[in-house]
Short mmCIF file of C-alpha atoms in Angstrom, two decimals:
data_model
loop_
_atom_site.label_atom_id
_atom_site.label_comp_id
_atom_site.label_asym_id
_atom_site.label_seq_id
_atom_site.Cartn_x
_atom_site.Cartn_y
_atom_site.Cartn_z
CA UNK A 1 15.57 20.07 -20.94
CA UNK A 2 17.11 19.34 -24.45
CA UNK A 3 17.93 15.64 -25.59
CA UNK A 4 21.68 16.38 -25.14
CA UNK A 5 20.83 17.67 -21.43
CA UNK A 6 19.10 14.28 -20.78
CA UNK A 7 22.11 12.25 -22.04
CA UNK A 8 24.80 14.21 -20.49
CA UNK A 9 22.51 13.46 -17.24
CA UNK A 10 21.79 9.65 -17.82
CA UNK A 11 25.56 8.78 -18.99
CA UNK A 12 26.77 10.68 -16.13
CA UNK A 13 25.68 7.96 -13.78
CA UNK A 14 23.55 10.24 -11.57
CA UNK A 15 25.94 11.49 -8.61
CA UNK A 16 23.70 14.44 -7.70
CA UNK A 17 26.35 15.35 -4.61
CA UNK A 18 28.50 17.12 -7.49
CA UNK A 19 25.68 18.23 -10.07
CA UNK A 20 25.72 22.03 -10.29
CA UNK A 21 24.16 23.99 -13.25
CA UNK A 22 26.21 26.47 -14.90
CA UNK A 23 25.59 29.53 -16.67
CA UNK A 24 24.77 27.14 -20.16
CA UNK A 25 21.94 26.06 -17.99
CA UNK A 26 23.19 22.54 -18.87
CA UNK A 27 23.77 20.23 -16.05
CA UNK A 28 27.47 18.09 -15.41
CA UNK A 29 28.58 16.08 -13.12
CA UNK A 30 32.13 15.45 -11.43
CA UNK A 31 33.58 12.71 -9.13
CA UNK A 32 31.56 9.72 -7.58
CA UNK A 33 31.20 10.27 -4.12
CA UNK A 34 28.20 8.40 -2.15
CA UNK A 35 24.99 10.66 -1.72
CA UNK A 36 24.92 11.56 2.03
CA UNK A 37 22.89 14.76 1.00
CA UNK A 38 21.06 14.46 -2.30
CA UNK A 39 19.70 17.29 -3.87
CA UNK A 40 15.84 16.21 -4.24
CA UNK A 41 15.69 18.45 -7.37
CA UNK A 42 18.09 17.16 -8.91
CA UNK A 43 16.80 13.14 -8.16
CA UNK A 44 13.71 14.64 -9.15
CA UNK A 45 14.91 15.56 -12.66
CA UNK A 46 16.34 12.18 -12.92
CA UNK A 47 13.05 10.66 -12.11
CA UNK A 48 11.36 12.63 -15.07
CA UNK A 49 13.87 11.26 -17.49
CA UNK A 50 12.93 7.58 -16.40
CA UNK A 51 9.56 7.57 -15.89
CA UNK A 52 8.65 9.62 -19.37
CA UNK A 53 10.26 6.83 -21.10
CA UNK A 54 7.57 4.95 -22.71
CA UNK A 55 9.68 1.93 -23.76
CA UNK A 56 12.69 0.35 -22.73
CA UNK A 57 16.21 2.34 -22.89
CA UNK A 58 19.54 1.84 -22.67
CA UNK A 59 21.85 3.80 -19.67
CA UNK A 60 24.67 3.02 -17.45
CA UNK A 61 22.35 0.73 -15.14
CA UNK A 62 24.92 -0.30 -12.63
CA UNK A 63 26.60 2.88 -12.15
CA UNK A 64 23.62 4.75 -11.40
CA UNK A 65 22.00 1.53 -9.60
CA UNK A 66 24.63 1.96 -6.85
CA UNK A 67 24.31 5.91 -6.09
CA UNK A 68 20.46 5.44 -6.14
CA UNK A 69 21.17 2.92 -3.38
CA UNK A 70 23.80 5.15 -1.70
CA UNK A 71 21.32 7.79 -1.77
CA UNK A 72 18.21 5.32 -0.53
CA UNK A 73 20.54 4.15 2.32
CA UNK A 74 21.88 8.19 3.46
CA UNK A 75 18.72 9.48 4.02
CA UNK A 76 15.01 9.32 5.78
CA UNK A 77 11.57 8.70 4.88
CA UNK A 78 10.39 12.04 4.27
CA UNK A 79 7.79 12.53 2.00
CA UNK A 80 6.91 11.35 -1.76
CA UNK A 81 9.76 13.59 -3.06
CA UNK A 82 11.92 13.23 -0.20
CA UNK A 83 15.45 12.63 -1.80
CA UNK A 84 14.61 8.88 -0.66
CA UNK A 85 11.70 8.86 -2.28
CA UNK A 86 12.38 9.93 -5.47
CA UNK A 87 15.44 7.58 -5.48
CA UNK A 88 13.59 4.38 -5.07
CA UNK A 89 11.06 5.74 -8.09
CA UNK A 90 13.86 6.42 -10.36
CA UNK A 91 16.14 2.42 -9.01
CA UNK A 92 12.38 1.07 -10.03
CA UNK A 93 12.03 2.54 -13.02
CA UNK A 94 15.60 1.19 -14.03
CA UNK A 95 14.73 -1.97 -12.90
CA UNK A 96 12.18 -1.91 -14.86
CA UNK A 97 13.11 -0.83 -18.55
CA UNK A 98 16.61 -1.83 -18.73
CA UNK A 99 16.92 -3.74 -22.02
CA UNK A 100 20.72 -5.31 -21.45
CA UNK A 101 20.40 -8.85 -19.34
CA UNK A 102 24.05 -8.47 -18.05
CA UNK A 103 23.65 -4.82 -17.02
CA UNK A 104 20.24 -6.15 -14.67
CA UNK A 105 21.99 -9.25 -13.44
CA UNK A 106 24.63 -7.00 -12.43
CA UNK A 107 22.60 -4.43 -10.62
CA UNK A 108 20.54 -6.81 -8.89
CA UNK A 109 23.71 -7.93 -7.22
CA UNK A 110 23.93 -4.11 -6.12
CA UNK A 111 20.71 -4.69 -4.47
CA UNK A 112 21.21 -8.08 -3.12
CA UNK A 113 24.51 -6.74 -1.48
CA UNK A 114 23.75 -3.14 -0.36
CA UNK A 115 20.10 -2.79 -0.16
CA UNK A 116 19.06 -6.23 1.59
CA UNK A 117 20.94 -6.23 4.27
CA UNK A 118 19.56 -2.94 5.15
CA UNK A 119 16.17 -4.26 4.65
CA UNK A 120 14.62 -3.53 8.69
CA UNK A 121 15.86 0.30 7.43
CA UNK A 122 12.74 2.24 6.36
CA UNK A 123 13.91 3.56 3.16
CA UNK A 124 15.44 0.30 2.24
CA UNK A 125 11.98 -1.14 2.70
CA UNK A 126 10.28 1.24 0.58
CA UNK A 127 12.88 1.16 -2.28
CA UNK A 128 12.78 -2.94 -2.18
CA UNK A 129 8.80 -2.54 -2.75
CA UNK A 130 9.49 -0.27 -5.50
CA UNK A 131 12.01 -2.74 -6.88
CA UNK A 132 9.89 -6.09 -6.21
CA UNK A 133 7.02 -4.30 -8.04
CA UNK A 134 8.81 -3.01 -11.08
CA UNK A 135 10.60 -6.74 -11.70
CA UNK A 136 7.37 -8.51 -11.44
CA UNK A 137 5.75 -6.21 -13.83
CA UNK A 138 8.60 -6.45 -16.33
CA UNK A 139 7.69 -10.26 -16.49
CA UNK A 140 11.08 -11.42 -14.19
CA UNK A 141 9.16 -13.12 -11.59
CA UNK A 142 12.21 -15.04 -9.98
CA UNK A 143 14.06 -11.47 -8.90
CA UNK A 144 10.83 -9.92 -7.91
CA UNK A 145 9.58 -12.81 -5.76
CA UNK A 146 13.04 -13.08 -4.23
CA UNK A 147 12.65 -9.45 -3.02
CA UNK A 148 9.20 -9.98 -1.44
CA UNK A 149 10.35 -13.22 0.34
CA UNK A 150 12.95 -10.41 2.26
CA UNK A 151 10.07 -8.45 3.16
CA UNK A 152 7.96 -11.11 4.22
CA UNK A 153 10.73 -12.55 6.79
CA UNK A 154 11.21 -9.07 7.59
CA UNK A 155 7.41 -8.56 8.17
CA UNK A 156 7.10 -12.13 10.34
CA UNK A 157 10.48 -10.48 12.80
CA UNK A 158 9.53 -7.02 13.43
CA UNK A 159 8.05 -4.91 16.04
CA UNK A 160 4.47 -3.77 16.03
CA UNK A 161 5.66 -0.12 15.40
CA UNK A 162 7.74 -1.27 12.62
CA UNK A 163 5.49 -4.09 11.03
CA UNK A 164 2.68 -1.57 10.34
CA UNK A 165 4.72 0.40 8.15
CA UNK A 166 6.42 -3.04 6.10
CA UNK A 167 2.57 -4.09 5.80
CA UNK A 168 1.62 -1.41 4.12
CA UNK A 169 4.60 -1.53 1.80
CA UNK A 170 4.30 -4.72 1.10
CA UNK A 171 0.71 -4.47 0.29
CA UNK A 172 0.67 -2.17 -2.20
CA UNK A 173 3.02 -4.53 -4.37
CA UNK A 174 -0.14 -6.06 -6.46
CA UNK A 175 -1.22 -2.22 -7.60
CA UNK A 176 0.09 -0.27 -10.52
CA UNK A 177 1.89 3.07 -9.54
CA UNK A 178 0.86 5.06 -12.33
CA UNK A 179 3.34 6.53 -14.89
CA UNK A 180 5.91 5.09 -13.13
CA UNK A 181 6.43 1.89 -14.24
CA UNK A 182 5.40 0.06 -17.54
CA UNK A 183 4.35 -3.49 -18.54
CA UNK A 184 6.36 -5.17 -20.78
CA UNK A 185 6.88 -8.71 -22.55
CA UNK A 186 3.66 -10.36 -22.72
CA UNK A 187 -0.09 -9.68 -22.77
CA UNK A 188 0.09 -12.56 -19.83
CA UNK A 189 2.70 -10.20 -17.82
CA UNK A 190 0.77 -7.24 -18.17
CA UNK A 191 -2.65 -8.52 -17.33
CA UNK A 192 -1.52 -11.26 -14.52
CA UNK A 193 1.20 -10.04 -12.72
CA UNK A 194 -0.75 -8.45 -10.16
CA UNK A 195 -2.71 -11.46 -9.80
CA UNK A 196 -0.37 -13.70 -9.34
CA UNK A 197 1.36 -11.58 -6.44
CA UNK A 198 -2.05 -11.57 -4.80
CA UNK A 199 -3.08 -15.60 -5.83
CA UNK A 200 0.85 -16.77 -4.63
CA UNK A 201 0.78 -14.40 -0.94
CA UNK A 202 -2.61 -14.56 -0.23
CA UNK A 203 -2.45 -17.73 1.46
CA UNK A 204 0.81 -17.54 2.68
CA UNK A 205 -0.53 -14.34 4.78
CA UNK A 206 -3.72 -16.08 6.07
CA UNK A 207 -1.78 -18.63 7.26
CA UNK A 208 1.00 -16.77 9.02
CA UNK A 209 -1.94 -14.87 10.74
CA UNK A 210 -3.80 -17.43 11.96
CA UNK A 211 -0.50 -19.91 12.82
CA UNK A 212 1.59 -16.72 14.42
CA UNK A 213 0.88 -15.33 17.43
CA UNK A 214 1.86 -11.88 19.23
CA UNK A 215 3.21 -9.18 16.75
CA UNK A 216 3.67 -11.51 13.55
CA UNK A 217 0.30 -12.28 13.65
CA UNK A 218 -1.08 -8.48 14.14
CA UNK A 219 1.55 -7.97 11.34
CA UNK A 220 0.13 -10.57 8.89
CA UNK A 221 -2.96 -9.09 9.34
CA UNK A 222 -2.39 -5.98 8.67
CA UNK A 223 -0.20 -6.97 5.15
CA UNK A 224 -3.23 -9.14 4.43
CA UNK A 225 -5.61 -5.93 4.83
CA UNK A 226 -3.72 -3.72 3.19
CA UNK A 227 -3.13 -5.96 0.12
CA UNK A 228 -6.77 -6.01 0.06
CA UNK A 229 -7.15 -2.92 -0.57
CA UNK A 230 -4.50 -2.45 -3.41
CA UNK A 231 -6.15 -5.23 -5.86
CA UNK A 232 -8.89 -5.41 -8.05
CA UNK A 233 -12.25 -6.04 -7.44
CA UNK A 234 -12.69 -8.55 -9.48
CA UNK A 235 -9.65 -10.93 -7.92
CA UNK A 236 -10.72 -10.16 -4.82
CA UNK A 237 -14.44 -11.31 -5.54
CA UNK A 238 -12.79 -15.01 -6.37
CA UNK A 239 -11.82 -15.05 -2.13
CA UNK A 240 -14.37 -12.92 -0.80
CA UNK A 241 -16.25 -16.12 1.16
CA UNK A 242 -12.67 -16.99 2.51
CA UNK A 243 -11.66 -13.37 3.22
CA UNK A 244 -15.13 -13.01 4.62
CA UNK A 245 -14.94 -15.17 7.76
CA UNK A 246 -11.86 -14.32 8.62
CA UNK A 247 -12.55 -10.86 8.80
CA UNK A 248 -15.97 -11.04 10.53
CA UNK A 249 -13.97 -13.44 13.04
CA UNK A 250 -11.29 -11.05 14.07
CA UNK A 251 -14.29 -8.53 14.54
CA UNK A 252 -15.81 -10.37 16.53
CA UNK A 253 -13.23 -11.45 19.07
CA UNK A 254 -11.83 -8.12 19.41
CA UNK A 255 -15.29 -6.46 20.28
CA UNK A 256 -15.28 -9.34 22.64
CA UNK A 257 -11.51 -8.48 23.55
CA UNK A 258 -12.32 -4.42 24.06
CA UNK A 259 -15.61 -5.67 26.56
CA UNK A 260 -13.17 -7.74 28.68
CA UNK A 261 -9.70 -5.40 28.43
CA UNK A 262 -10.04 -1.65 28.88
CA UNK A 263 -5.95 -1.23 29.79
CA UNK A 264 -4.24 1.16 27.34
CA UNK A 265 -2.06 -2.06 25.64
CA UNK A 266 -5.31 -4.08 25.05
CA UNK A 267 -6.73 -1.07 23.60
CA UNK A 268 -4.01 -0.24 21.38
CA UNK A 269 -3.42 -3.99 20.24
CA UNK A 270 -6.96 -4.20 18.89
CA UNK A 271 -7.24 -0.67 17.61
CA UNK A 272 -4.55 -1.73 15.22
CA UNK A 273 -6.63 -4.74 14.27
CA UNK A 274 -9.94 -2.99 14.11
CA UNK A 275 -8.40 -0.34 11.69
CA UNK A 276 -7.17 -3.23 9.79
CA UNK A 277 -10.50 -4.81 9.67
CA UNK A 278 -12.70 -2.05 8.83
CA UNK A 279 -10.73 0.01 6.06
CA UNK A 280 -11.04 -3.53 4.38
CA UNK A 281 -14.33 -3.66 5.22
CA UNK A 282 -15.03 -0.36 3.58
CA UNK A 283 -13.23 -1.92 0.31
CA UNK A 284 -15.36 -4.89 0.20
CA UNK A 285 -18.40 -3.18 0.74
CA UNK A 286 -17.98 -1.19 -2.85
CA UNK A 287 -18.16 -4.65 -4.48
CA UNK A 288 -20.85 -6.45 -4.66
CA UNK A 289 -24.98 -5.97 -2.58
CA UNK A 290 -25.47 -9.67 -1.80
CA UNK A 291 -21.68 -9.76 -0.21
CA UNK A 292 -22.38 -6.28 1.22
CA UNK A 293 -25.72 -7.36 2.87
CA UNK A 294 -24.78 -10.56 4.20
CA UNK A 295 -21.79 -8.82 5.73
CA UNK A 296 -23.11 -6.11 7.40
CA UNK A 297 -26.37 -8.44 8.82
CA UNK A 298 -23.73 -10.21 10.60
CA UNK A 299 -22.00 -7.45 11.94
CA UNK A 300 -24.17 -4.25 12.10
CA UNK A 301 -23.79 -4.11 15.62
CA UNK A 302 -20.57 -4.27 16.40
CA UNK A 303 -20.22 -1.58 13.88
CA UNK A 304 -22.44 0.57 15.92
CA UNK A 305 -20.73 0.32 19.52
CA UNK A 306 -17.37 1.37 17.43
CA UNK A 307 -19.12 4.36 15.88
CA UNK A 308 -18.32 5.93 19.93
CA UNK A 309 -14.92 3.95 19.58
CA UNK A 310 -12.61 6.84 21.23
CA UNK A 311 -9.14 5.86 21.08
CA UNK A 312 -9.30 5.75 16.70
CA UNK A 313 -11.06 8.29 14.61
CA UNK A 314 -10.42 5.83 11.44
CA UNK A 315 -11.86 3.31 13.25
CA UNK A 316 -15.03 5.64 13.90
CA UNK A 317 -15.05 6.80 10.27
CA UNK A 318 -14.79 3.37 8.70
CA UNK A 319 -17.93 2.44 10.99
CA UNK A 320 -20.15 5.46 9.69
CA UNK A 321 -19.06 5.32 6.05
CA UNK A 322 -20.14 1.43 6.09
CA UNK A 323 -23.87 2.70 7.04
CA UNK A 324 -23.69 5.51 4.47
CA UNK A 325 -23.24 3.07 1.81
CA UNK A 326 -25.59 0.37 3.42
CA UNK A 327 -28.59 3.05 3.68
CA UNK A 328 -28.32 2.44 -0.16
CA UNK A 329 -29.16 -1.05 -0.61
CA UNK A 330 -32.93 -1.51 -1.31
CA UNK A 331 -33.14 -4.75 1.15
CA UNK A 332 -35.97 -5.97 3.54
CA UNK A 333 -33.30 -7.38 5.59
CA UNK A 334 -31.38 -4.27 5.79
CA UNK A 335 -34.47 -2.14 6.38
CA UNK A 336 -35.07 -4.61 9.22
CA UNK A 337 -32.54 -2.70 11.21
CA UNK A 338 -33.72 0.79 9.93
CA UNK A 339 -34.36 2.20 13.71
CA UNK A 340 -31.78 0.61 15.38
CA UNK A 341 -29.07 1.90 13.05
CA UNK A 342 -30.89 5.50 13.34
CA UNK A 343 -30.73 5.71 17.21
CA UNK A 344 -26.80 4.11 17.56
CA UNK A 345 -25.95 7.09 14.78
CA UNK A 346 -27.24 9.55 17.68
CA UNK A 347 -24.69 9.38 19.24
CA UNK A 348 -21.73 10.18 16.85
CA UNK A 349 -23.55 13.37 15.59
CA UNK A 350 -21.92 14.89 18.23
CA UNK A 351 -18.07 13.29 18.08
CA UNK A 352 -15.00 15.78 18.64
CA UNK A 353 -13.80 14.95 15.05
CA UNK A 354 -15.45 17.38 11.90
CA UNK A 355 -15.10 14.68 9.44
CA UNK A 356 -17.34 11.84 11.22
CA UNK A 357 -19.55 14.40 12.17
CA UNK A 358 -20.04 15.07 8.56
CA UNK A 359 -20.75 11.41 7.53
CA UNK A 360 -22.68 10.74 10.16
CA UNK A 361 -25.35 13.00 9.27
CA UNK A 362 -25.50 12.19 5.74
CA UNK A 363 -25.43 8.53 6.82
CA UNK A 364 -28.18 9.02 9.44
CA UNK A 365 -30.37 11.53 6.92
CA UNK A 366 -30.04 8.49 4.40
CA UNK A 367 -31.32 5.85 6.62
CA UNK A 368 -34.44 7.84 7.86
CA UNK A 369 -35.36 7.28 4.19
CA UNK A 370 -34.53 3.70 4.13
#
């Protein structure tokens, strides 16, 4: 696509319901209706244009601001280029290198009016992550943090169902999308902002999960885990003895909570939890040996009655990948448990899923040379 391609496209304020390409193979643009059925191509195109921009341009922000949104709001999660998708990539990436003050202010009202209100919609959810992200990382930490305050009263209202899905959105806030969005102002709001997301909801989170109860609890948790997993290791090591107990205590009371309840809703309740627990527990455990080891001596067994834990594969995966990466710490302590961990591994060799089948034996063959 030429330069005068890209500016017909980016003046033309991006109503893809009336983009057709002619003959010239140059694309135009007629009438501004809403975008009940985007053409994903053509969103795409517009995405390519924003995010190869390697510095902050100038383009009818509001006009396209409010089809992106039109768009966002008309359709379904789908997939990553889902018309959706691609809308709340290209809305972030505006957000994100728009140079003109009024032209932001402006379509930040477009979001405040349209988009938050609709916040409990999926795609509204996604596209506010997208958005809360790319103002943060521009330096504009009063918009961004305004944004993930709606998610977070979202998070504490939902359903189960629902709060797993605005957990995981709003834990990938603190973590770079790559290409997408750039850095800009200071060397402070490029190397910080991602730390100060995590350092300002970190204990917001721990204390909603241990002060909620029922679903905004479970939902807390799950944020808190996924965030986790999004950050660096090296921000993470600063709360790992905090971060540490809690998760070793949640362990713990839901292996005591599976002995005691074996009714489908129990089950289901703590599978949630466990998957929580031990995906972050499979983050930690690439950070450091002395956190690793006095981790896994605590909860070792646990770990091995869930390796047979039938109603999650991830949960049975997790489990066996933690020993894979355990039979590699050199350890008297950890070689203490060198049969135990051999015989409970029996077991899983034969499980009904490929993939922990797989691990299992290279975790197993790795510990008989512990």
């Amino acid at each position: 696509m030429t330069t005068e391609q890209q500016q017909i496209l980016l003046e033309s304020g991006m109503d893809t319901s009336k983009m057709e390409e002619d003959g010239d193979r140059r694309y135009s643009l007629d009438g501004a209706t809403p975008l009940e059925k985007a053409n994903s191509n053509h969103l795409l195109v517009l995405s390519v244009i924003l995010i190869a921009a390697r510095k902050e341009v100038k383009y009818p922000t509001v006009q396209m601001v409010g089809h992106l949104v039109d768009t966002i709001l008309n359709n379904e999660i789908s997939s990553t280029t889902g018309p959706a998708e691609v809308a709340s990539h290209s809305l972030a990436a505006i957000l994100n290198k728009c140079t003109d003050e009024e032209e932001l202010t402006a379509s930040f009202k477009v979001i405040s009016e349209k988009l938050v209100p609709a916040a409990a919609k999926k795609t509204a959810t996604y596209a506010l992550q997208w958005a809360a992200r790319s103002l943060l990382m521009r330096g504009d930490a009063k918009r961004g943090n305004e944004l993930c305050k709606v998610l977070l009263d979202l998070l504490g209202s939902a359903s189960e169902a629902d709060g797993k899905f605005i957990a995981n959105q709003f834990g990938q806030i603190p973590q770079k999308p790559e290409e997408t969005l750039i850095s800009r102002n200071y060397a402070t709001s490029r190397l910080l902002w991602d730390q100060r997301v995590f350092v300002m909801y970190l204990p917001q989170l721990i204390s909603s999960q241990q002060t909620a109860s029922g679903a905004a609890s479970l939902n807390a948790f799950c944020c808190l885990s996924c965030m986790i997993q999004h950050v660096k290791p090296s921000m993470l090591m600063n709360h790992i003895t905090q971060l540490q107990s809690i998760f070793i205590k949640q362990l713990q009371q839901h292996m005591q909570h599976i002995s005691q309840n074996t009714d489908a809703a129990s089950l289901q309740t703590s599978k949630v939890y466990l998957e929580s627990i031990l995906s972050t527990l499979v983050t930690v455990f690439e950070l450091d040996n002395e956190v690793m080891e006095s981790i896994f001596l605590q909860v070792y067994p646990d770990l091995l009655r869930l390796t047979t834990f039938k109603p999650s594969m991830a949960v049975r995966k997790s489990c066996v990948e933690i020993f894979d990466k355990m039979a590699e710490i050199e350890s008297p302590n950890v070689r203490k448990c060198r049969s135990e961990v051999i015989d409970g591994l029996h077991d899983v060799l034969d499980d009904h899923k490929r993939a922990v089948r797989i691990k299992a034996i290279q975790a197993r063959n790795k510990w008989y040379q512990v």
